[in-house]
Tab-separated table of C-alpha atoms in Angstrom:
chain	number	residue	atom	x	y	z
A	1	UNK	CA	-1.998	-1.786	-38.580
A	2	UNK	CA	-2.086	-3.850	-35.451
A	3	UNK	CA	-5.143	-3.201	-32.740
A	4	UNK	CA	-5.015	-1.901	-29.464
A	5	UNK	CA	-5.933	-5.206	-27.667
A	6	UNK	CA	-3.600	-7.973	-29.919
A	7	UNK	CA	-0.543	-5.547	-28.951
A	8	UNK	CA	-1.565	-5.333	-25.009
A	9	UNK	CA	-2.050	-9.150	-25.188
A	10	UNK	CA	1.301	-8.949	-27.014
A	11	UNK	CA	2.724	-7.160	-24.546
A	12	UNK	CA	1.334	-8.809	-21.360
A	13	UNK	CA	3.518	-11.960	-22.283
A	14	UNK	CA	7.086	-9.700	-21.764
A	15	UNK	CA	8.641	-10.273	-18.121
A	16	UNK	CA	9.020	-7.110	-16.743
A	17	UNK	CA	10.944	-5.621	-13.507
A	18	UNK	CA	8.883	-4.099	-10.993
A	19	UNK	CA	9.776	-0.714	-9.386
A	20	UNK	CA	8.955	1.945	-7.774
A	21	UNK	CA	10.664	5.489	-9.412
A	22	UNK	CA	10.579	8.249	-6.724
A	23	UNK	CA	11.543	11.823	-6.254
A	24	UNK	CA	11.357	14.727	-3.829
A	25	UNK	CA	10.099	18.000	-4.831
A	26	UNK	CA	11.779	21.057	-4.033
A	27	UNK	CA	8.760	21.207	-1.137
A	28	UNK	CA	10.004	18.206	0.294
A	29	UNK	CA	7.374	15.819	-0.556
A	30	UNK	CA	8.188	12.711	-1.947
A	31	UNK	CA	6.457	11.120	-5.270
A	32	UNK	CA	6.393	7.861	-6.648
A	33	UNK	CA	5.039	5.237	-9.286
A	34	UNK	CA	5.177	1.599	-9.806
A	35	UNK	CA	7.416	1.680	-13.012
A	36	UNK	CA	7.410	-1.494	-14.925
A	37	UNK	CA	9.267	-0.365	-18.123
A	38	UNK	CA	12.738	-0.191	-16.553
A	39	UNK	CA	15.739	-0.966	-18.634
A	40	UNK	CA	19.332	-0.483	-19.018
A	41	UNK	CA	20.016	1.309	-21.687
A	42	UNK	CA	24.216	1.713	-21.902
A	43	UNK	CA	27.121	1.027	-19.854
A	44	UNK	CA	29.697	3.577	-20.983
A	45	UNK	CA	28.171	5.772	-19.769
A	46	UNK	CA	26.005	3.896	-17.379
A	47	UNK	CA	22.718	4.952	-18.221
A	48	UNK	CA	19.148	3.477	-17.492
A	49	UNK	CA	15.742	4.220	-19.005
A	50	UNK	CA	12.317	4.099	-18.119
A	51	UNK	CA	8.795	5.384	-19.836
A	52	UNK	CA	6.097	7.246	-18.323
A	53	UNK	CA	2.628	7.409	-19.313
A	54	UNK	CA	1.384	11.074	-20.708
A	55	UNK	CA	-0.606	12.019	-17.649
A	56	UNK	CA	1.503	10.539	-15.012
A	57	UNK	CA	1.851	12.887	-12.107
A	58	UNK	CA	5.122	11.953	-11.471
A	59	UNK	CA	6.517	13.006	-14.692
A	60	UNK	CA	5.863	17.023	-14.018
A	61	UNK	CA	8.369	16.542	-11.428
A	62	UNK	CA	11.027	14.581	-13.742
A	63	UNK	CA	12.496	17.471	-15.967
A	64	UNK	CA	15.854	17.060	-17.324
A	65	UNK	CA	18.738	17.689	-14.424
A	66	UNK	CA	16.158	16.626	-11.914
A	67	UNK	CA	17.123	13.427	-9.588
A	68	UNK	CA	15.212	10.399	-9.612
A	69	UNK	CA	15.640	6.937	-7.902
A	70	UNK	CA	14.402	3.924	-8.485
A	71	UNK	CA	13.334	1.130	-6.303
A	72	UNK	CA	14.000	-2.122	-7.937
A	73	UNK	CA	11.219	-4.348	-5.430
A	74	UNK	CA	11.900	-7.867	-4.201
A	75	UNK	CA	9.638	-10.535	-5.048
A	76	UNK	CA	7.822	-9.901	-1.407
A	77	UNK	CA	7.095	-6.622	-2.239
A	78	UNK	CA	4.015	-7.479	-4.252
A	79	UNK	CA	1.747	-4.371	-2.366
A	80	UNK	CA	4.026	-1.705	-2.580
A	81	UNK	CA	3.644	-2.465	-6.344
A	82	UNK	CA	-0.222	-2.197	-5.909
A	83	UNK	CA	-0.032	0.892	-3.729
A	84	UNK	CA	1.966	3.012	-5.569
A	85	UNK	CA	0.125	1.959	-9.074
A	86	UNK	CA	-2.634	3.777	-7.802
A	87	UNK	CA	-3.356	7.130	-9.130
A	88	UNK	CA	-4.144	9.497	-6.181
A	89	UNK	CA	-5.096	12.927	-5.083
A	90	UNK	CA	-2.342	15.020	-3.854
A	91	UNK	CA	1.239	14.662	-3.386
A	92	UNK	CA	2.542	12.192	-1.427
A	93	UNK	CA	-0.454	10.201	-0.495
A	94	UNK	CA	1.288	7.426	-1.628
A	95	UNK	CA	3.426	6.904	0.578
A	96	UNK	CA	0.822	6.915	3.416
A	97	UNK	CA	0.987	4.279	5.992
A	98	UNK	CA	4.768	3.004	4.021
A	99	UNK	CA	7.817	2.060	5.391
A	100	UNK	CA	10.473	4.747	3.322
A	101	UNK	CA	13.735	6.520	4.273
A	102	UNK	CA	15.762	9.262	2.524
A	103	UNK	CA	18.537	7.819	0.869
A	104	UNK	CA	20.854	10.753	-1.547
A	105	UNK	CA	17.842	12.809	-0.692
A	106	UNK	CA	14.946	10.619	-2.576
A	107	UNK	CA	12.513	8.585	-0.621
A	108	UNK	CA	14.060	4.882	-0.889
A	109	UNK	CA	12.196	1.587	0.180
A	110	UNK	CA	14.153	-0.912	2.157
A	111	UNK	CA	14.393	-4.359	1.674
A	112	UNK	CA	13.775	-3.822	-2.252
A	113	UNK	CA	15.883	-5.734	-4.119
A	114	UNK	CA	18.138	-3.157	-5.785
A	115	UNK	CA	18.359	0.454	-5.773
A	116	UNK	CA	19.516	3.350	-8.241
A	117	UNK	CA	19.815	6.764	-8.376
A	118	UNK	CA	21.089	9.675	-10.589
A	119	UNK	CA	20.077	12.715	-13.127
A	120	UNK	CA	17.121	12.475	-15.680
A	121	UNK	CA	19.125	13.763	-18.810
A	122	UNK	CA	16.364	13.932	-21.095
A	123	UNK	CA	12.780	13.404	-22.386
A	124	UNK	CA	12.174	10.839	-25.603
A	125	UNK	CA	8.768	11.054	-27.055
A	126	UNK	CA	7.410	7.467	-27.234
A	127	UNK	CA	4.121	8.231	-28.430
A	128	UNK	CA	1.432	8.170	-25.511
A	129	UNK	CA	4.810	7.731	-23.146
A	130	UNK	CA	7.587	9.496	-22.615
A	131	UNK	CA	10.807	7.586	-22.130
A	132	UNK	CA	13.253	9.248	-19.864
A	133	UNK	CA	17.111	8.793	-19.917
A	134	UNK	CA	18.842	8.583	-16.923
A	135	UNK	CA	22.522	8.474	-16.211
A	136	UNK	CA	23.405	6.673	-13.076
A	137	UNK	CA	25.205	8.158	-9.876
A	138	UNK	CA	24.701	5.357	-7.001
A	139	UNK	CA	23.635	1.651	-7.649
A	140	UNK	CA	23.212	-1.318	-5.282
A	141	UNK	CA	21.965	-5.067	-5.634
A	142	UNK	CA	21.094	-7.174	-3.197
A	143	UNK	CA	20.265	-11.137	-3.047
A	144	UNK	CA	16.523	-10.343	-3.043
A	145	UNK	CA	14.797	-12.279	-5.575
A	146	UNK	CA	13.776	-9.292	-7.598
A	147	UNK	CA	9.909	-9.277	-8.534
A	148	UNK	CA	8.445	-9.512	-12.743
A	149	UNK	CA	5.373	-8.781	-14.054
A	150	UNK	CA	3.332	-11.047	-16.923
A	151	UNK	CA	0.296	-12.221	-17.904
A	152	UNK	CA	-1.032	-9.129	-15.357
A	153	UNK	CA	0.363	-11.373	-12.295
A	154	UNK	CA	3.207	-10.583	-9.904
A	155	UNK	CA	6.187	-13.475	-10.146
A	156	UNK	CA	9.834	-13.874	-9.995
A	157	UNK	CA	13.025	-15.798	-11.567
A	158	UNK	CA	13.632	-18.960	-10.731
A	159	UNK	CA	16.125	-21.070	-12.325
A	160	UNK	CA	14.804	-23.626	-15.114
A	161	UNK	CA	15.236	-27.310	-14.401
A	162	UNK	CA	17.973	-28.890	-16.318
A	163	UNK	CA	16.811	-30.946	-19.452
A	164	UNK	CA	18.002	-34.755	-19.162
Protein backbone atom coordinates (compact mmCIF):
# COMPACT_ATOMS: atom_id res chain seq x y z
CA UNK A 1 0.00 0.00 0.00
CA UNK A 2 1.33 3.36 -1.02
CA UNK A 3 1.55 6.34 1.84
CA UNK A 4 -0.23 9.37 2.09
CA UNK A 5 2.78 11.69 1.36
CA UNK A 6 4.66 9.53 -1.80
CA UNK A 7 1.05 9.76 -3.55
CA UNK A 8 0.59 13.74 -2.79
CA UNK A 9 4.23 14.13 -4.00
CA UNK A 10 2.96 11.87 -6.81
CA UNK A 11 0.34 13.87 -7.46
CA UNK A 12 1.83 17.40 -7.13
CA UNK A 13 3.89 16.62 -10.41
CA UNK A 14 0.28 16.36 -12.66
CA UNK A 15 -0.50 19.80 -14.54
CA UNK A 16 -3.71 20.69 -13.59
CA UNK A 17 -6.42 23.42 -14.87
CA UNK A 18 -7.35 25.97 -12.51
CA UNK A 19 -11.02 26.98 -11.94
CA UNK A 20 -13.33 28.32 -10.15
CA UNK A 21 -16.91 26.02 -10.04
CA UNK A 22 -19.81 28.31 -8.93
CA UNK A 23 -23.48 28.18 -8.27
CA UNK A 24 -26.41 30.20 -6.99
CA UNK A 25 -28.62 28.96 -4.37
CA UNK A 26 -32.19 29.12 -4.60
CA UNK A 27 -31.56 32.34 -2.00
CA UNK A 28 -29.66 33.98 -4.52
CA UNK A 29 -26.29 33.80 -3.14
CA UNK A 30 -23.62 32.74 -5.14
CA UNK A 31 -20.89 29.91 -4.07
CA UNK A 32 -17.72 28.99 -5.34
CA UNK A 33 -14.35 26.93 -5.10
CA UNK A 34 -11.08 26.87 -6.78
CA UNK A 35 -11.53 23.42 -8.55
CA UNK A 36 -8.36 21.96 -9.81
CA UNK A 37 -9.58 18.42 -10.78
CA UNK A 38 -11.47 19.48 -13.92
CA UNK A 39 -11.67 17.14 -16.83
CA UNK A 40 -13.54 16.22 -19.82
CA UNK A 41 -14.96 13.28 -19.48
CA UNK A 42 -17.04 12.45 -23.07
CA UNK A 43 -18.01 14.17 -26.10
CA UNK A 44 -21.16 12.39 -27.23
CA UNK A 45 -22.69 13.49 -24.98
CA UNK A 46 -20.53 16.37 -24.01
CA UNK A 47 -19.94 15.84 -20.54
CA UNK A 48 -17.26 17.23 -18.02
CA UNK A 49 -16.23 16.09 -14.55
CA UNK A 50 -14.84 17.43 -11.58
CA UNK A 51 -14.20 16.04 -7.75
CA UNK A 52 -15.00 17.64 -4.61
CA UNK A 53 -13.51 17.11 -1.36
CA UNK A 54 -16.01 15.42 1.44
CA UNK A 55 -16.55 18.57 3.45
CA UNK A 56 -16.58 21.07 0.74
CA UNK A 57 -19.33 23.57 1.27
CA UNK A 58 -19.98 23.89 -2.12
CA UNK A 59 -20.94 20.40 -2.71
CA UNK A 60 -24.36 20.62 -0.41
CA UNK A 61 -25.44 22.90 -3.04
CA UNK A 62 -24.40 20.53 -6.13
CA UNK A 63 -27.20 17.77 -6.05
CA UNK A 64 -28.01 16.04 -9.16
CA UNK A 65 -30.29 18.43 -11.66
CA UNK A 66 -28.70 21.38 -9.96
CA UNK A 67 -26.66 23.95 -12.37
CA UNK A 68 -23.16 24.58 -11.97
CA UNK A 69 -20.55 26.66 -13.97
CA UNK A 70 -17.25 26.65 -14.13
CA UNK A 71 -14.70 29.30 -14.53
CA UNK A 72 -11.79 28.03 -16.44
CA UNK A 73 -9.08 31.15 -15.07
CA UNK A 74 -6.45 32.73 -17.29
CA UNK A 75 -2.98 32.55 -16.37
CA UNK A 76 -3.42 36.29 -14.69
CA UNK A 77 -5.89 35.13 -12.56
CA UNK A 78 -3.48 33.68 -10.04
CA UNK A 79 -5.63 35.42 -6.77
CA UNK A 80 -8.92 34.56 -7.64
CA UNK A 81 -7.42 31.01 -7.39
CA UNK A 82 -6.11 31.92 -3.83
CA UNK A 83 -9.33 33.63 -2.79
CA UNK A 84 -11.73 31.28 -3.55
CA UNK A 85 -9.41 28.22 -2.13
CA UNK A 86 -10.09 29.59 1.06
CA UNK A 87 -12.54 27.94 3.25
CA UNK A 88 -14.84 30.63 4.80
CA UNK A 89 -17.68 31.39 7.08
CA UNK A 90 -20.92 31.96 5.44
CA UNK A 91 -22.18 31.99 2.04
CA UNK A 92 -20.88 34.07 -0.33
CA UNK A 93 -18.01 35.64 1.44
CA UNK A 94 -16.07 34.66 -1.26
CA UNK A 95 -16.89 36.61 -3.55
CA UNK A 96 -16.30 39.74 -1.38
CA UNK A 97 -14.48 42.60 -2.84
CA UNK A 98 -14.58 40.33 -6.67
CA UNK A 99 -15.26 41.40 -9.90
CA UNK A 100 -18.41 38.66 -10.99
CA UNK A 101 -21.52 38.93 -13.21
CA UNK A 102 -24.51 36.58 -13.72
CA UNK A 103 -24.10 34.78 -16.74
CA UNK A 104 -27.26 31.71 -17.39
CA UNK A 105 -27.97 32.68 -13.84
CA UNK A 106 -24.48 31.50 -12.08
CA UNK A 107 -21.99 34.01 -10.90
CA UNK A 108 -19.29 34.03 -13.89
CA UNK A 109 -15.76 35.76 -13.72
CA UNK A 110 -14.71 37.77 -16.68
CA UNK A 111 -11.65 37.71 -18.37
CA UNK A 112 -11.18 33.87 -17.34
CA UNK A 113 -10.04 32.01 -19.94
CA UNK A 114 -12.98 29.73 -20.74
CA UNK A 115 -16.30 29.24 -19.37
CA UNK A 116 -18.93 26.28 -18.99
CA UNK A 117 -22.07 25.66 -17.76
CA UNK A 118 -24.81 22.94 -17.50
CA UNK A 119 -26.65 20.18 -15.11
CA UNK A 120 -24.74 18.09 -12.40
CA UNK A 121 -26.18 14.58 -13.44
CA UNK A 122 -24.77 12.68 -10.74
CA UNK A 123 -22.57 11.96 -7.67
CA UNK A 124 -19.47 9.22 -8.05
CA UNK A 125 -17.98 8.21 -4.80
CA UNK A 126 -14.18 8.69 -5.13
CA UNK A 127 -13.27 7.85 -1.77
CA UNK A 128 -12.60 11.08 0.43
CA UNK A 129 -14.04 13.01 -2.94
CA UNK A 130 -16.87 12.93 -4.70
CA UNK A 131 -16.61 13.24 -8.45
CA UNK A 132 -19.51 14.92 -10.07
CA UNK A 133 -20.72 14.42 -13.73
CA UNK A 134 -21.78 17.16 -15.56
CA UNK A 135 -23.35 17.38 -18.96
CA UNK A 136 -22.67 20.58 -20.73
CA UNK A 137 -25.31 23.29 -21.90
CA UNK A 138 -23.11 26.55 -22.85
CA UNK A 139 -19.25 26.54 -23.47
CA UNK A 140 -16.84 29.31 -24.53
CA UNK A 141 -12.92 29.63 -25.02
CA UNK A 142 -11.10 32.41 -25.31
CA UNK A 143 -7.25 33.19 -26.30
CA UNK A 144 -6.39 33.58 -22.59
CA UNK A 145 -3.50 31.58 -21.73
CA UNK A 146 -5.37 29.33 -19.38
CA UNK A 147 -3.60 28.93 -15.84
CA UNK A 148 -2.04 25.01 -14.37
CA UNK A 149 -1.17 24.04 -11.21
CA UNK A 150 2.21 21.79 -10.18
CA UNK A 151 4.70 21.38 -7.90
CA UNK A 152 2.06 23.65 -5.53
CA UNK A 153 2.93 26.77 -7.95
CA UNK A 154 0.62 28.64 -10.31
CA UNK A 155 1.98 28.39 -14.23
CA UNK A 156 0.78 28.10 -17.69
CA UNK A 157 1.43 26.39 -21.29
CA UNK A 158 3.85 27.55 -23.27
CA UNK A 159 4.96 25.93 -26.32
CA UNK A 160 8.28 23.70 -26.07
CA UNK A 161 11.26 24.82 -28.11
CA UNK A 162 11.85 22.78 -31.14
CA UNK A 163 14.72 20.13 -30.79
CA UNK A 164 17.56 20.76 -33.54
Amino acid sequence: MIDRETFVELMSGVCSPVTVVTTTTADGRPHGSTVSSFASLSLDPPLVSFALDRTSGLLTHLRPGDRVGVNILGAHQQELASTFARRRRGPGLKFDGVTWTVRSGLPHLPESAGWTAGRVERHVDGGDHVLLVVRVEEAESTATAPLVYARRVFGTHSLLTAAS
